[in-house]
XYZ file of C-alpha atoms in Angstrom:
420
model
C 171.490 76.555 67.614
C 172.163 74.453 64.507
C 173.781 71.066 64.916
C 175.946 72.127 67.827
C 173.535 70.505 70.256
C 173.531 73.656 72.394
C 170.404 74.293 74.423
C 168.798 77.719 74.379
C 166.917 78.961 77.459
C 164.132 81.487 77.043
C 162.399 83.348 79.866
C 158.641 83.845 80.131
C 157.750 86.692 82.533
C 154.265 86.693 84.025
C 152.075 87.717 86.958
C 152.384 85.682 90.108
C 148.828 84.355 90.221
C 147.481 80.861 89.446
C 145.642 81.982 86.278
C 149.050 82.953 84.831
C 151.660 80.733 86.478
C 149.904 77.581 85.226
C 152.088 77.920 82.080
C 154.786 76.167 84.081
C 152.735 72.982 83.655
C 152.860 73.334 79.871
C 156.648 73.468 79.692
C 157.553 69.739 79.934
C 155.530 68.810 76.852
C 156.930 71.783 74.906
C 160.515 70.876 75.845
C 159.878 67.294 74.796
C 158.726 68.513 71.369
C 161.579 71.050 71.130
C 164.670 69.370 72.575
C 166.923 72.399 71.912
C 164.812 74.865 73.929
C 164.313 75.266 77.670
C 161.683 77.615 79.135
C 162.073 79.374 82.468
C 159.183 81.275 84.103
C 159.818 84.426 86.141
C 157.023 86.273 87.942
C 156.014 89.353 89.901
C 152.846 90.503 91.675
C 150.458 92.613 89.561
C 151.361 95.888 91.327
C 155.076 95.397 90.645
C 154.799 93.919 87.178
C 155.726 97.024 85.141
C 158.415 98.245 87.520
C 160.205 94.906 87.623
C 160.013 94.625 83.849
C 161.618 98.062 83.420
C 164.298 97.179 85.980
C 165.173 93.923 84.226
C 165.420 95.717 80.865
C 167.654 98.405 82.395
C 169.841 95.701 83.948
C 170.194 94.021 80.511
C 168.428 91.019 81.949
C 165.118 91.290 80.086
C 162.808 88.293 79.683
C 162.225 86.981 76.148
C 158.452 86.634 76.254
C 155.821 88.572 78.190
C 152.534 90.462 77.856
C 151.091 93.755 79.077
C 149.813 92.160 82.256
C 150.465 95.192 84.483
C 148.969 98.683 84.283
C 150.775 99.683 81.116
C 149.849 98.401 77.699
C 150.923 97.625 74.173
C 151.292 101.240 73.001
C 153.364 102.138 76.018
C 155.715 99.217 75.383
C 155.811 99.988 71.667
C 156.607 103.678 72.138
C 159.330 102.863 74.655
C 160.959 100.706 72.001
C 160.651 97.544 74.101
C 159.087 95.260 71.480
C 160.627 93.229 68.713
C 159.133 93.480 65.233
C 158.129 89.872 64.627
C 157.286 90.350 60.939
C 160.511 88.953 59.406
C 160.406 85.851 61.640
C 156.712 85.256 60.937
C 157.254 85.628 57.203
C 160.263 83.344 57.238
C 158.237 80.476 58.615
C 154.992 81.283 56.812
C 152.990 82.047 59.949
C 149.278 82.280 59.262
C 146.864 83.410 61.984
C 144.088 81.341 60.398
C 146.057 78.150 61.180
C 145.544 79.030 64.848
C 141.941 80.168 64.320
C 142.777 83.733 65.317
C 140.533 86.336 63.643
C 142.407 88.901 61.501
C 140.855 91.878 63.296
C 142.242 90.529 66.554
C 145.702 90.163 64.996
C 145.422 93.740 63.738
C 145.327 95.171 67.256
C 149.036 94.366 67.567
C 150.113 95.605 64.163
C 151.600 99.051 63.568
C 152.218 100.223 59.982
C 151.774 96.662 58.734
C 154.320 95.228 61.176
C 153.383 92.684 63.839
C 154.560 93.263 67.412
C 152.404 90.820 69.350
C 150.495 87.571 68.945
C 147.117 87.336 70.712
C 146.829 84.689 73.435
C 143.637 85.338 75.433
C 140.584 87.415 74.666
C 138.622 88.808 77.583
C 135.516 90.936 77.129
C 133.246 92.920 79.426
C 130.312 90.917 80.772
C 127.455 91.488 83.135
C 127.625 88.948 85.946
C 124.561 88.668 88.111
C 123.647 86.996 91.366
C 120.722 84.710 90.521
C 119.787 84.308 94.188
C 119.351 88.084 94.601
C 117.323 88.230 91.373
C 115.078 85.386 92.558
C 114.533 87.011 95.935
C 113.565 90.311 94.290
C 111.306 88.468 91.827
C 113.182 89.833 88.828
C 113.547 88.277 85.392
C 117.112 87.324 84.454
C 118.716 89.746 81.973
C 119.240 88.570 78.361
C 122.461 87.243 76.813
C 121.522 88.608 73.390
C 123.075 91.969 72.533
C 120.362 92.521 69.930
C 117.658 92.523 72.608
C 117.289 96.288 72.782
C 114.778 96.149 75.627
C 117.744 95.569 77.944
C 118.912 99.147 78.568
C 121.065 100.996 81.061
C 117.953 102.534 82.659
C 116.329 99.130 83.021
C 119.500 97.827 84.693
C 119.359 100.731 87.174
C 115.664 100.052 87.808
C 116.524 96.399 88.564
C 119.401 97.542 90.769
C 117.055 99.670 92.887
C 114.912 96.632 93.624
C 117.917 94.729 94.978
C 119.521 97.540 96.978
C 119.417 97.804 100.753
C 121.351 100.995 101.499
C 122.292 100.627 105.141
C 125.065 101.729 107.498
C 124.919 98.209 108.857
C 127.345 96.088 106.812
C 125.452 92.905 107.577
C 122.236 94.245 106.035
C 123.668 96.371 103.244
C 123.579 95.131 99.670
C 123.706 96.874 96.325
C 122.118 96.232 92.958
C 124.953 97.231 90.660
C 128.725 97.580 90.451
C 129.460 99.344 87.152
C 133.077 98.441 86.381
C 133.058 99.189 82.649
C 136.691 99.716 81.580
C 139.214 101.911 83.371
C 138.116 105.273 84.764
C 138.963 107.255 81.636
C 137.168 104.812 79.331
C 133.835 104.701 81.170
C 132.440 107.861 79.515
C 132.735 106.068 76.155
C 129.758 103.904 77.133
C 127.698 107.086 77.581
C 128.822 108.635 74.301
C 131.545 110.867 75.748
C 135.175 110.653 74.684
C 137.919 111.783 77.033
C 140.494 111.709 74.206
C 140.466 113.059 70.653
C 139.906 110.549 67.839
C 143.477 110.849 66.583
C 144.638 109.005 69.728
C 143.944 105.648 68.073
C 145.913 106.457 64.896
C 148.646 108.496 66.530
C 150.514 105.857 68.560
C 148.238 106.354 71.552
C 149.040 110.057 71.918
C 145.952 112.322 72.041
C 146.189 115.831 70.586
C 143.296 116.948 72.758
C 141.787 116.154 76.167
C 138.020 116.550 76.469
C 137.376 116.046 80.173
C 135.369 119.260 80.478
C 133.130 118.687 77.437
C 129.446 118.602 78.508
C 128.878 114.978 77.387
C 131.952 113.799 79.323
C 130.921 115.713 82.467
C 127.414 114.242 82.155
C 128.837 110.742 81.747
C 130.841 111.015 84.966
C 127.811 112.424 86.788
C 125.872 109.342 85.720
C 128.659 106.979 86.765
C 129.214 108.450 90.230
C 125.524 109.235 90.579
C 125.017 105.461 90.813
C 126.789 105.606 94.191
C 125.747 108.960 95.611
C 122.409 109.956 93.975
C 120.720 106.682 93.027
C 122.513 104.823 95.839
C 122.352 101.557 93.882
C 126.140 101.059 93.792
C 128.548 100.340 96.636
C 130.815 103.040 98.037
C 134.567 102.362 97.809
C 134.549 101.848 101.597
C 131.830 99.186 101.362
C 133.583 97.451 98.476
C 136.835 97.402 100.398
C 135.229 95.961 103.490
C 133.550 93.043 101.685
C 136.054 92.375 98.903
C 138.443 89.899 100.426
C 141.773 89.236 98.789
C 140.717 89.620 95.148
C 139.248 93.078 95.528
C 135.983 92.103 93.864
C 132.904 92.928 95.978
C 130.694 90.768 93.729
C 132.261 87.692 95.345
C 130.727 88.706 98.678
C 127.217 87.849 97.454
C 126.070 91.378 98.301
C 126.035 92.774 94.761
C 123.184 92.033 92.355
C 124.933 92.821 89.056
C 128.541 93.482 88.202
C 129.721 94.922 84.876
C 133.256 93.590 84.805
C 136.009 91.988 82.740
C 135.256 88.339 81.986
C 138.279 87.192 84.024
C 135.896 87.378 87.005
C 134.070 84.421 85.476
C 137.097 82.287 86.222
C 136.272 82.422 89.930
C 132.620 81.435 89.360
C 133.187 78.077 91.019
C 134.202 79.877 94.228
C 131.004 81.935 94.438
C 128.739 81.037 97.344
C 125.696 81.824 95.174
C 124.325 80.972 91.725
C 125.726 83.199 89.037
C 124.478 84.157 85.580
C 126.145 85.917 82.655
C 124.336 88.522 80.563
C 124.876 91.171 77.904
C 126.061 94.606 78.972
C 122.894 96.664 78.450
C 122.322 99.126 75.632
C 123.639 102.537 76.672
C 123.699 105.958 75.006
C 126.584 104.875 72.726
C 125.008 102.352 70.354
C 128.351 101.157 68.983
C 130.345 100.517 72.155
C 128.998 98.400 74.978
C 131.957 96.219 75.807
C 135.620 96.765 76.537
C 137.863 94.127 74.956
C 141.031 93.010 76.693
C 143.026 91.026 74.178
C 146.231 89.812 75.806
C 149.040 89.168 73.347
C 152.468 87.703 73.856
C 155.410 89.924 72.930
C 159.014 89.098 72.226
C 161.101 91.845 73.808
C 163.558 93.671 71.600
C 166.560 92.571 73.682
C 165.796 88.878 73.221
C 168.775 86.920 71.913
C 166.502 84.057 70.878
C 163.501 85.461 68.971
C 163.015 82.298 66.878
C 162.871 80.047 69.910
C 160.635 82.545 71.717
C 158.278 82.497 68.756
C 158.170 78.687 68.823
C 157.023 78.854 72.445
C 154.345 81.440 71.604
C 153.067 79.355 68.679
C 152.885 76.318 70.919
C 150.743 78.271 73.405
C 148.171 79.235 70.739
C 147.628 75.764 69.272
C 144.100 74.445 69.729
C 145.210 71.616 71.986
C 147.287 73.780 74.333
C 144.666 76.532 74.421
C 142.077 73.926 75.441
C 144.378 72.540 78.104
C 145.066 76.096 79.337
C 141.381 76.740 80.004
C 141.339 73.990 82.576
C 144.754 74.696 84.086
C 144.110 78.438 84.416
C 140.630 78.080 85.868
C 139.046 79.591 82.769
C 141.224 81.892 80.659
C 139.358 82.584 77.385
C 141.345 81.297 74.412
C 141.979 83.502 71.400
C 141.970 80.343 69.262
C 138.321 80.124 68.224
C 138.462 76.332 67.827
C 139.248 76.105 71.552
C 136.509 78.592 72.457
C 133.805 75.887 72.425
C 135.494 74.237 75.369
C 135.720 77.578 77.155
C 131.987 78.211 76.827
C 131.366 74.822 78.436
C 133.716 75.451 81.317
C 131.348 77.068 83.829
C 129.129 74.826 85.863
C 125.534 75.977 86.050
C 125.973 78.589 83.297
C 124.497 77.840 79.889
C 127.352 77.559 77.325
C 125.176 78.947 74.516
C 124.522 81.998 76.681
C 128.221 82.614 77.320
C 128.953 82.262 73.607
C 126.206 84.752 72.788
C 127.580 87.246 75.312
C 131.104 86.911 73.885
C 129.872 87.245 70.279
C 127.923 90.388 71.167
C 130.838 91.819 73.103
C 133.172 91.350 70.120
C 130.623 93.044 67.858
C 130.094 96.028 70.178
C 133.571 96.051 71.673
C 136.380 98.587 71.823
C 139.890 97.606 72.885
C 140.829 98.681 76.409
C 142.402 102.132 76.634
C 145.251 100.795 78.745
C 146.409 98.763 75.740
C 146.065 101.611 73.251
C 147.245 104.746 75.053
C 150.892 105.558 75.539
C 152.265 106.007 79.086
C 149.029 104.576 80.403
C 150.297 103.542 83.830
C 150.946 107.200 84.736
C 147.628 108.377 83.279
C 145.745 105.689 85.181
C 147.431 106.629 88.442
C 146.413 110.257 87.924
C 142.755 109.284 87.404
C 142.737 106.957 90.414
C 144.201 109.625 92.698
C 142.189 112.577 91.426
C 138.806 110.836 91.225
C 139.104 109.318 94.712
C 137.410 112.373 96.290
C 134.441 112.005 93.906
C 134.218 108.255 94.487
C 134.278 108.816 98.239
C 131.505 111.412 98.005
C 133.684 114.323 99.139
C 133.789 116.296 95.870
C 131.651 116.992 92.823
C 132.491 115.750 89.319
C 132.255 119.221 87.780
C 134.789 120.631 90.262
C 137.312 117.847 89.872
C 137.347 117.311 86.086
C 138.923 120.696 85.167
C 141.721 119.960 87.657
C 142.336 116.515 86.155
C 142.251 117.975 82.636
C 144.971 120.469 83.534
C 147.156 117.851 85.256
C 146.647 115.390 82.424
C 147.675 117.970 79.807
C 150.831 118.707 81.797
C 151.577 115.002 82.203
C 151.120 114.287 78.486
C 153.199 117.292 77.445
C 155.963 115.887 79.623
C 155.827 112.218 78.603
C 154.802 112.534 74.937
C 157.533 114.971 73.923
């Protein structure tokens, strides 16, 4: 805006929930430091996030700054041509990720062909949350936080789950040992050594050349996953989960689930649990290299932004150590990408040992794979297909081996249509 004294307003579009809208509280200090820039926050509920974003872009009313906080992800946004290449702006001002204590490999997730399209803000991982009260009652040892403790295996977790399960029609009595929420539905086989998509997906702009849903190792993986509900009976049915979940849709909060493999955002509500909670490593499964799904949330500047420099100033402000520390508190526990602020994050959860949380995060980064929804193009449509088509298996009305060939066919047709 030069010396004209004109004020520039940038828009930050986010999800309408307290762990996101808290950014409003960070604006006054930013505006004080940057007198020429005003920040306005717009929001939408999770379910409508993508749709509203597309509508605002179509109406030439796009926000300046946002993230992939809906169903779709980075690759979808990138392939739709929604994102601004930040490289020239970052070079112009000598941006260096190390100044914000952001690891290079985390920065790399949002680079394509050496160009940067997003700047990491938060880094969630998959954790195993467990209900200490249920463990105590069953006389079980708490699971380890160390990923190198190879005695902690998937089978041992299932064995523990059996000891905490009361499979009953009576909702009052019923409780389950394990809720296995590793990644989205199409990523879960990865834990068991099956890959739904060909390897070129990750180098090909999120567009797989091959779908492997009917490969024996993928079929076996799904049998194991849904066998937890219907064969082993150690996991809740969708109906049970729905009935005890409350507003956040997480049955673990009900106190009737012994262990929950889930994204670490669930930790943020730890203070609301009516029971003592622990955090542990996701156990060793058949795939030795991948045990955790990483959910690194970046901030993007949208291509239509008239004020990329000002937008970038706002983003850089949000990743400073001081603001990332402040954000932990204000958000109820969002994990900072800035590793200097991480110490404060690990100390944020009453009754949970900070060293343990750090160890779980370190292990998750080491054995982590970025969430498919961030890496696969047109993910919101793919995800919807999986949700709809697997519902019959999840509800116990159909068998995995009958449903997977149908999904494979529909998925191939969908991808042929959208990845032209």
